[in-house]
PDB file of C-alpha atoms in Angstrom:
ATOM      1  CA  MET A   1     133.807 -26.559   1.963  1.00 49.00           C
ATOM      2  CA  HIS A   2     135.167 -27.316   5.316  1.00 59.00           C
ATOM      3  CA  PRO A   3     133.872 -29.658   8.192  1.00 66.00           C
ATOM      4  CA  ARG A   4     134.747 -27.258  10.844  1.00 80.00           C
ATOM      5  CA  TYR A   5     133.355 -23.782   9.315  1.00 86.00           C
ATOM      6  CA  LYS A   6     131.132 -22.771   6.516  1.00 87.00           C
ATOM      7  CA  VAL A   7     132.186 -19.527   4.384  1.00 86.00           C
ATOM      8  CA  LYS A   8     129.684 -16.676   4.352  1.00 87.00           C
ATOM      9  CA  TYR A   9     129.927 -13.256   2.483  1.00 87.00           C
ATOM     10  CA  LYS A  10     128.360 -10.318   4.530  1.00 90.00           C
ATOM     11  CA  ILE A  11     129.012  -6.668   5.037  1.00 92.00           C
ATOM     12  CA  LEU A  12     129.565  -5.875   8.726  1.00 95.00           C
ATOM     13  CA  PRO A  13     129.904  -2.762  10.655  1.00 97.00           C
ATOM     14  CA  SER A  14     133.750  -2.594  10.991  1.00 96.00           C
ATOM     15  CA  THR A  15     133.393  -1.652  14.912  1.00 95.00           C
ATOM     16  CA  SER A  16     132.085  -5.158  15.561  1.00 95.00           C
ATOM     17  CA  ILE A  17     135.259  -6.724  14.629  1.00 94.00           C
ATOM     18  CA  CYS A  18     138.326  -7.318  16.552  1.00 90.00           C
ATOM     19  CA  ASN A  19     141.381  -6.119  14.390  1.00 90.00           C
ATOM     20  CA  ALA A  20     144.116  -8.800  15.598  1.00 85.00           C
ATOM     21  CA  LEU A  21     146.425  -7.325  12.930  1.00 80.00           C
ATOM     22  CA  GLU A  22     146.494  -3.878  14.424  1.00 70.00           C
ATOM     23  CA  GLN A  23     149.954  -4.403  15.798  1.00 64.00           C
ATOM     24  CA  ASN A  24     150.996  -4.899  12.015  1.00 62.00           C
ATOM     25  CA  SER A  25     148.931  -1.997  10.887  1.00 60.00           C
ATOM     26  CA  ALA A  26     150.829   0.225  13.395  1.00 59.00           C
ATOM     27  CA  GLU A  27     154.224  -0.996  11.825  1.00 64.00           C
ATOM     28  CA  ILE A  28     153.202  -0.464   8.395  1.00 64.00           C
ATOM     29  CA  ASN A  29     151.635   2.977   9.395  1.00 64.00           C
ATOM     30  CA  ARG A  30     155.051   4.107  10.165  1.00 67.00           C
ATOM     31  CA  LYS A  31     155.290   4.512   6.278  1.00 67.00           C
ATOM     32  CA  LYS A  32     152.398   6.922   6.275  1.00 68.00           C
ATOM     33  CA  ILE A  33     152.241   7.086   2.581  1.00 75.00           C
ATOM     34  CA  PHE A  34     150.848   3.534   2.466  1.00 79.00           C
ATOM     35  CA  TYR A  35     147.911   4.344   4.862  1.00 81.00           C
ATOM     36  CA  ASP A  36     147.320   7.841   3.013  1.00 85.00           C
ATOM     37  CA  GLU A  37     146.890   5.904  -0.195  1.00 87.00           C
ATOM     38  CA  LEU A  38     145.019   3.194   1.113  1.00 88.00           C
ATOM     39  CA  GLU A  39     142.474   5.752   2.867  1.00 91.00           C
ATOM     40  CA  LYS A  40     142.005   7.661  -0.151  1.00 92.00           C
ATOM     41  CA  SER A  41     141.461   4.712  -2.213  1.00 92.00           C
ATOM     42  CA  ILE A  42     139.007   3.347   0.326  1.00 93.00           C
ATOM     43  CA  LEU A  43     137.014   6.804   0.449  1.00 95.00           C
ATOM     44  CA  GLU A  44     136.928   7.325  -3.021  1.00 94.00           C
ATOM     45  CA  GLN A  45     136.314   3.907  -4.609  1.00 92.00           C
ATOM     46  CA  GLY A  46     134.962   1.838  -1.538  1.00 92.00           C
ATOM     47  CA  PHE A  47     136.582  -1.609  -1.053  1.00 90.00           C
ATOM     48  CA  ILE A  48     137.941  -3.666  -3.729  1.00 84.00           C
ATOM     49  CA  ASN A  49     138.333  -7.076  -1.899  1.00 84.00           C
ATOM     50  CA  PRO A  50     136.597  -8.276   1.203  1.00 89.00           C
ATOM     51  CA  ILE A  51     138.763  -8.729   4.372  1.00 91.00           C
ATOM     52  CA  MET A  52     138.697 -12.582   6.163  1.00 89.00           C
ATOM     53  CA  VAL A  53     137.077 -12.621   9.351  1.00 93.00           C
ATOM     54  CA  ASN A  54     136.639 -15.583  11.916  1.00 92.00           C
ATOM     55  CA  ALA A  55     133.417 -16.169  13.644  1.00 94.00           C
ATOM     56  CA  GLY A  56     133.548 -18.120  16.965  1.00 92.00           C
ATOM     57  CA  PHE A  57     137.274 -19.216  16.810  1.00 88.00           C
ATOM     58  CA  CYS A  58     140.448 -17.287  17.081  1.00 84.00           C
ATOM     59  CA  PRO A  59     143.855 -19.038  16.791  1.00 81.00           C
ATOM     60  CA  THR A  60     145.799 -19.061  19.910  1.00 75.00           C
ATOM     61  CA  ILE A  61     148.323 -16.547  18.489  1.00 70.00           C
ATOM     62  CA  SER A  62     145.731 -13.815  17.902  1.00 77.00           C
ATOM     63  CA  LYS A  63     143.874 -14.278  21.396  1.00 82.00           C
ATOM     64  CA  ARG A  64     145.752 -11.692  23.270  1.00 82.00           C
ATOM     65  CA  TYR A  65     144.070  -9.025  21.085  1.00 83.00           C
ATOM     66  CA  LEU A  66     140.467 -10.090  21.796  1.00 86.00           C
ATOM     67  CA  PRO A  67     138.447  -7.911  24.117  1.00 87.00           C
ATOM     68  CA  LYS A  68     137.194  -9.330  27.278  1.00 90.00           C
ATOM     69  CA  HIS A  69     133.847 -10.094  26.082  1.00 90.00           C
ATOM     70  CA  MET A  70     135.192 -12.253  23.308  1.00 89.00           C
ATOM     71  CA  VAL A  71     137.677 -13.957  25.380  1.00 87.00           C
ATOM     72  CA  GLU A  72     134.654 -14.899  27.842  1.00 89.00           C
ATOM     73  CA  ASN A  73     132.322 -16.238  25.111  1.00 90.00           C
ATOM     74  CA  LYS A  74     133.428 -17.707  22.065  1.00 88.00           C
ATOM     75  CA  ASN A  75     130.002 -16.937  20.425  1.00 91.00           C
ATOM     76  CA  GLU A  76     130.985 -13.189  20.565  1.00 91.00           C
ATOM     77  CA  ILE A  77     134.185 -13.591  18.496  1.00 91.00           C
ATOM     78  CA  LEU A  78     134.234 -11.999  15.273  1.00 90.00           C
ATOM     79  CA  VAL A  79     138.020 -11.221  14.531  1.00 90.00           C
ATOM     80  CA  CYS A  80     140.301 -10.357  11.418  1.00 88.00           C
ATOM     81  CA  CYS A  81     143.601 -12.375  11.993  1.00 83.00           C
ATOM     82  CA  LYS A  82     144.534 -13.075   8.847  1.00 78.00           C
ATOM     83  CA  TRP A  83     143.812 -10.951   5.914  1.00 83.00           C
ATOM     84  CA  GLY A  84     142.697  -7.380   5.781  1.00 88.00           C
ATOM     85  CA  GLY A  85     143.997  -5.683   9.015  1.00 89.00           C
ATOM     86  CA  SER A  86     144.775  -2.393   6.995  1.00 88.00           C
ATOM     87  CA  ARG A  87     141.387  -2.054   5.330  1.00 91.00           C
ATOM     88  CA  LEU A  88     139.788  -2.835   8.707  1.00 94.00           C
ATOM     89  CA  TYR A  89     141.922  -0.156  10.500  1.00 91.00           C
ATOM     90  CA  ILE A  90     141.059   2.477   8.008  1.00 93.00           C
ATOM     91  CA  ALA A  91     137.222   1.429   8.273  1.00 96.00           C
ATOM     92  CA  GLN A  92     137.223   1.484  11.764  1.00 94.00           C
ATOM     93  CA  LYS A  93     138.638   5.062  11.690  1.00 93.00           C
ATOM     94  CA  HIS A  94     135.613   6.169   9.552  1.00 97.00           C
ATOM     95  CA  GLN A  95     133.186   3.864  11.090  1.00 97.00           C
ATOM     96  CA  LEU A  96     132.539   2.261   7.522  1.00 96.00           C
ATOM     97  CA  ASP A  97     130.808  -1.040   6.824  1.00 95.00           C
ATOM     98  CA  ILE A  98     133.281  -3.434   5.337  1.00 95.00           C
ATOM     99  CA  PRO A  99     132.601  -6.574   3.242  1.00 92.00           C
ATOM    100  CA  CYS A 100     133.855  -9.933   4.813  1.00 91.00           C
ATOM    101  CA  LEU A 101     134.500 -13.333   3.889  1.00 88.00           C
ATOM    102  CA  ILE A 102     133.636 -15.117   7.162  1.00 91.00           C
ATOM    103  CA  SER A 103     134.808 -18.443   8.351  1.00 90.00           C
ATOM    104  CA  ASP A 104     131.871 -19.175  10.604  1.00 93.00           C
ATOM    105  CA  PHE A 105     132.715 -21.934  13.098  1.00 93.00           C
ATOM    106  CA  ILE A 106     129.569 -21.562  15.048  1.00 93.00           C
ATOM    107  CA  GLY A 107     126.671 -20.879  12.763  1.00 91.00           C
ATOM    108  CA  LYS A 108     126.511 -17.097  13.563  1.00 93.00           C
ATOM    109  CA  PHE A 109     125.604 -15.890  10.152  1.00 90.00           C
ATOM    110  CA  VAL A 110     122.374 -17.146   8.309  1.00 86.00           C
ATOM    111  CA  GLU A 111     123.729 -16.125   4.729  1.00 80.00           C
ATOM    112  CA  PRO A 112     124.042 -19.073   2.408  1.00 74.00           C
ATOM    113  CA  GLU A 113     127.307 -20.918   2.380  1.00 76.00           C
ATOM    114  CA  LEU A 114     129.857 -19.984  -0.691  1.00 73.00           C
ATOM    115  CA  ASP A 115     131.649 -22.567  -2.529  1.00 70.00           C
ATOM    116  CA  LEU A 116     135.320 -22.077  -3.113  1.00 64.00           C
ATOM    117  CA  ALA A 117     134.820 -21.307  -6.948  1.00 67.00           C
ATOM    118  CA  THR A 118     132.469 -18.665  -6.027  1.00 66.00           C
ATOM    119  CA  THR A 119     134.568 -17.298  -3.423  1.00 64.00           C
ATOM    120  CA  GLN A 120     137.536 -17.188  -5.487  1.00 61.00           C
ATOM    121  CA  THR A 121     135.752 -15.338  -8.467  1.00 64.00           C
ATOM    122  CA  MET A 122     134.610 -12.598  -6.143  1.00 62.00           C
ATOM    123  CA  LEU A 123     138.058 -11.552  -5.277  1.00 60.00           C
ATOM    124  CA  TYR A 124     140.350  -9.181  -7.265  1.00 54.00           C
ATOM    125  CA  ALA A 125     143.938  -9.061  -5.982  1.00 53.00           C
ATOM    126  CA  ILE A 126     144.096 -12.586  -4.363  1.00 56.00           C
ATOM    127  CA  ARG A 127     145.499 -15.156  -6.460  1.00 56.00           C
ATOM    128  CA  GLU A 128     144.269 -18.174  -4.309  1.00 59.00           C
ATOM    129  CA  ILE A 129     142.131 -19.076  -1.364  1.00 62.00           C
ATOM    130  CA  VAL A 130     143.452 -21.694   0.863  1.00 62.00           C
ATOM    131  CA  VAL A 131     140.948 -23.829   3.132  1.00 61.00           C
ATOM    132  CA  THR A 132     142.594 -24.522   6.422  1.00 64.00           C
ATOM    133  CA  ASP A 133     141.497 -25.856   9.799  1.00 63.00           C
ATOM    134  CA  VAL A 134     141.517 -22.441  11.446  1.00 61.00           C
ATOM    135  CA  GLY A 135     139.632 -20.643   8.502  1.00 65.00           C
ATOM    136  CA  LEU A 136     140.436 -19.368   5.059  1.00 62.00           C
ATOM    137  CA  TRP A 137     143.900 -18.071   4.096  1.00 59.00           C
ATOM    138  CA  ALA A 138     144.955 -15.996   1.113  1.00 61.00           C
ATOM    139  CA  LYS A 139     147.957 -16.529  -1.307  1.00 59.00           C
ATOM    140  CA  VAL A 140     148.971 -13.341  -2.868  1.00 51.00           C
TER     141      VAL A 140
END
C-alpha cells in the first residue's frame, strides 16, 4: 500500500496508545453533551469505526504529547495523532480495548497487511482513506 509502512488492523488496549489529540478532546469536552452522547453510544453499542494509530513514527507536530519512553525509543511509539482522539479518550477513561487501523512503520504487528479496498469497506462513517507519507488519513 505504501513503501514506508504497512496497514494493519488490531484491537489494542486503549491504555497502550498515546492520545496526541487529547488537547482537541479537552476543547470538545467543554461541549459536554458531545462526550456524554459518545460515551453512552460506546458503552451501549461498542465502537463503530476503528481509530487511526501510528506505530514507530509520530509527526513532529504531535511529538510533544509523547510520553518519555516513546520519545526515547521509536519502537515504543503507538500514537493516535490523526483520527479517533475522542473515542480513545472514552476508551481510556473506561480502560476498554479499541479497534485500530495501524500505520505500522516498524513491523511491530504480525497481522496481515490490509489493502486499501478492504480498509475502506471496514469503515462506516469515513468517506475516503488517504495514504500519505505520515500514515493513513481520513476524509469525512
